[in-house]
């Protein structure tokens, strides 16, 4: 069925009027397509990455190389999702939005995985992502703790 704006109402999940290229910390969650377990498994409260998970992790770590105004904080790759804290810094030249950063990560990682698996065009990531603006140090601490304890709290 083709997109029809009269019956298909896609509403943005982003905070209306907020500039996601402004400096600050953002907690993001990116899920795999259909919540497939692609990146490894949790054993005794610890995430064990498979080869695909190792590749995704390495690509995540390279995000600041592509976006000079970005730093990465805590992150964890789980069997079917990624949690990470992205810090956008104030810098004079080019500012990249959170959406641009996530879109670049998702597309480059999907291309790499599909090339390795010889499955061109297969969806790796779910459409969109979840984000939370981290507004203070207490929230930052809580989000870091959530990321670090995610494998311990993993349940099917």
Short mmCIF file of C-alpha atoms in Angstrom, two decimals:
data_model
loop_
_atom_site.label_atom_id
_atom_site.label_comp_id
_atom_site.label_asym_id
_atom_site.label_seq_id
_atom_site.Cartn_x
_atom_site.Cartn_y
_atom_site.Cartn_z
CA UNK A 1 0.00 0.00 0.00
CA UNK A 2 1.40 3.40 -0.98
CA UNK A 3 1.81 6.15 1.58
CA UNK A 4 -1.39 8.15 1.93
CA UNK A 5 -1.18 11.17 4.30
CA UNK A 6 -4.94 10.95 4.88
CA UNK A 7 -4.66 7.56 6.58
CA UNK A 8 -0.96 7.22 7.42
CA UNK A 9 -0.06 9.63 10.17
CA UNK A 10 3.65 9.55 10.90
CA UNK A 11 4.35 11.78 13.83
CA UNK A 12 7.86 12.65 14.80
CA UNK A 13 9.02 11.28 18.12
CA UNK A 14 11.51 14.12 18.45
CA UNK A 15 10.99 17.06 20.80
CA UNK A 16 9.24 19.65 18.67
CA UNK A 17 11.29 22.79 18.14
CA UNK A 18 14.45 21.33 19.68
CA UNK A 19 17.71 21.74 17.75
CA UNK A 20 19.39 18.32 17.82
CA UNK A 21 22.62 19.78 16.48
CA UNK A 22 23.16 21.90 19.58
CA UNK A 23 25.79 20.85 22.07
CA UNK A 24 24.75 18.40 24.73
CA UNK A 25 24.55 14.74 25.66
CA UNK A 26 22.02 12.38 24.12
CA UNK A 27 21.12 8.84 25.15
CA UNK A 28 20.23 6.79 22.08
CA UNK A 29 18.81 3.33 21.52
CA UNK A 30 18.99 1.73 18.09
CA UNK A 31 17.23 -1.61 17.54
CA UNK A 32 17.80 -4.29 14.95
CA UNK A 33 15.22 -4.94 12.27
CA UNK A 34 12.45 -7.09 13.77
CA UNK A 35 14.53 -7.28 16.96
CA UNK A 36 16.69 -10.03 15.47
CA UNK A 37 19.54 -11.21 17.69
CA UNK A 38 22.42 -10.35 15.38
CA UNK A 39 25.28 -9.22 17.61
CA UNK A 40 25.93 -12.04 20.08
CA UNK A 41 24.43 -13.25 23.32
CA UNK A 42 24.37 -12.49 27.00
CA UNK A 43 26.00 -15.12 29.21
CA UNK A 44 26.00 -14.76 32.99
CA UNK A 45 25.22 -11.06 32.78
CA UNK A 46 27.95 -10.29 30.24
CA UNK A 47 27.55 -9.52 26.57
CA UNK A 48 29.55 -11.84 24.32
CA UNK A 49 29.88 -10.25 20.88
CA UNK A 50 29.92 -12.40 17.78
CA UNK A 51 31.82 -11.32 14.64
CA UNK A 52 28.94 -9.10 13.51
CA UNK A 53 28.78 -7.50 16.95
CA UNK A 54 32.52 -6.84 16.90
CA UNK A 55 32.20 -5.10 13.54
CA UNK A 56 29.26 -2.97 14.71
CA UNK A 57 31.17 -2.06 17.87
CA UNK A 58 34.23 -1.01 15.85
CA UNK A 59 32.12 1.14 13.53
CA UNK A 60 30.44 2.80 16.53
CA UNK A 61 33.85 3.65 18.00
CA UNK A 62 34.81 5.38 14.73
CA UNK A 63 31.87 7.82 14.77
CA UNK A 64 34.03 10.70 16.13
CA UNK A 65 36.44 10.24 13.20
CA UNK A 66 33.60 11.17 10.84
CA UNK A 67 32.07 13.86 13.03
CA UNK A 68 34.70 16.06 14.70
CA UNK A 69 32.14 17.72 16.97
CA UNK A 70 31.14 14.37 18.53
CA UNK A 71 32.44 12.41 21.49
CA UNK A 72 31.19 9.01 22.57
CA UNK A 73 30.49 8.20 26.20
CA UNK A 74 29.27 4.84 27.54
CA UNK A 75 27.74 2.35 25.13
CA UNK A 76 26.70 -1.27 25.08
CA UNK A 77 25.84 -3.51 22.18
CA UNK A 78 23.20 -6.07 23.10
CA UNK A 79 21.96 -9.02 21.00
CA UNK A 80 19.26 -6.91 19.32
CA UNK A 81 20.00 -3.28 20.14
CA UNK A 82 22.60 -0.67 20.98
CA UNK A 83 22.51 1.87 23.81
CA UNK A 84 24.94 4.74 23.66
CA UNK A 85 25.56 8.23 24.91
CA UNK A 86 26.59 10.71 22.24
CA UNK A 87 28.00 14.10 23.21
CA UNK A 88 27.78 16.85 20.63
CA UNK A 89 30.37 19.54 21.30
CA UNK A 90 30.23 23.22 20.48
CA UNK A 91 32.54 23.86 17.57
CA UNK A 92 32.53 26.76 15.15
CA UNK A 93 32.65 25.14 11.73
CA UNK A 94 30.14 22.45 10.84
CA UNK A 95 27.58 21.13 13.29
CA UNK A 96 25.98 17.78 12.63
CA UNK A 97 22.59 16.83 13.99
CA UNK A 98 21.98 13.72 16.04
CA UNK A 99 19.84 12.37 13.19
CA UNK A 100 22.72 12.78 10.72
CA UNK A 101 25.12 11.00 13.07
CA UNK A 102 22.76 8.07 13.66
CA UNK A 103 21.80 7.80 9.98
CA UNK A 104 25.48 7.68 9.00
CA UNK A 105 26.25 5.00 11.60
CA UNK A 106 23.26 2.87 10.63
CA UNK A 107 23.86 3.03 6.89
CA UNK A 108 27.63 2.46 7.03
CA UNK A 109 27.30 -0.45 9.47
CA UNK A 110 24.50 -2.07 7.47
CA UNK A 111 26.51 -1.79 4.24
CA UNK A 112 29.57 -3.34 5.90
CA UNK A 113 27.62 -6.25 7.46
CA UNK A 114 25.69 -6.92 4.27
CA UNK A 115 28.87 -6.88 2.19
CA UNK A 116 30.56 -9.36 4.51
CA UNK A 117 27.49 -11.63 4.56
CA UNK A 118 26.90 -11.15 0.82
CA UNK A 119 23.33 -10.05 1.57
CA UNK A 120 23.12 -6.71 -0.18
CA UNK A 121 20.06 -4.69 0.75
CA UNK A 122 19.06 -6.71 3.82
CA UNK A 123 17.74 -4.58 6.68
CA UNK A 124 19.96 -4.62 9.75
CA UNK A 125 18.40 -1.75 11.68
CA UNK A 126 14.86 -0.84 12.55
CA UNK A 127 13.56 2.40 11.08
CA UNK A 128 14.24 5.39 13.34
CA UNK A 129 15.81 5.35 16.81
CA UNK A 130 14.94 6.42 20.32
CA UNK A 131 16.71 9.34 21.95
CA UNK A 132 16.63 11.12 25.25
CA UNK A 133 18.16 14.53 25.84
CA UNK A 134 20.40 14.35 28.91
CA UNK A 135 19.80 17.60 30.76
CA UNK A 136 22.12 17.42 33.79
CA UNK A 137 24.90 15.46 35.49
CA UNK A 138 22.47 13.36 37.54
CA UNK A 139 20.68 12.18 34.38
CA UNK A 140 24.04 11.49 32.75
CA UNK A 141 25.06 9.35 35.72
CA UNK A 142 21.74 7.43 35.60
CA UNK A 143 22.02 6.79 31.86
CA UNK A 144 25.62 5.60 32.22
CA UNK A 145 24.53 3.22 34.96
CA UNK A 146 21.67 1.94 32.79
CA UNK A 147 24.09 1.25 29.93
CA UNK A 148 26.61 -0.53 32.15
CA UNK A 149 24.01 -2.75 33.85
CA UNK A 150 22.03 -3.59 30.71
CA UNK A 151 23.58 -7.06 30.24
CA UNK A 152 22.93 -7.94 33.89
CA UNK A 153 19.26 -7.07 33.41
CA UNK A 154 18.90 -8.88 30.07
CA UNK A 155 15.92 -11.19 29.90
CA UNK A 156 14.19 -12.78 26.97
#
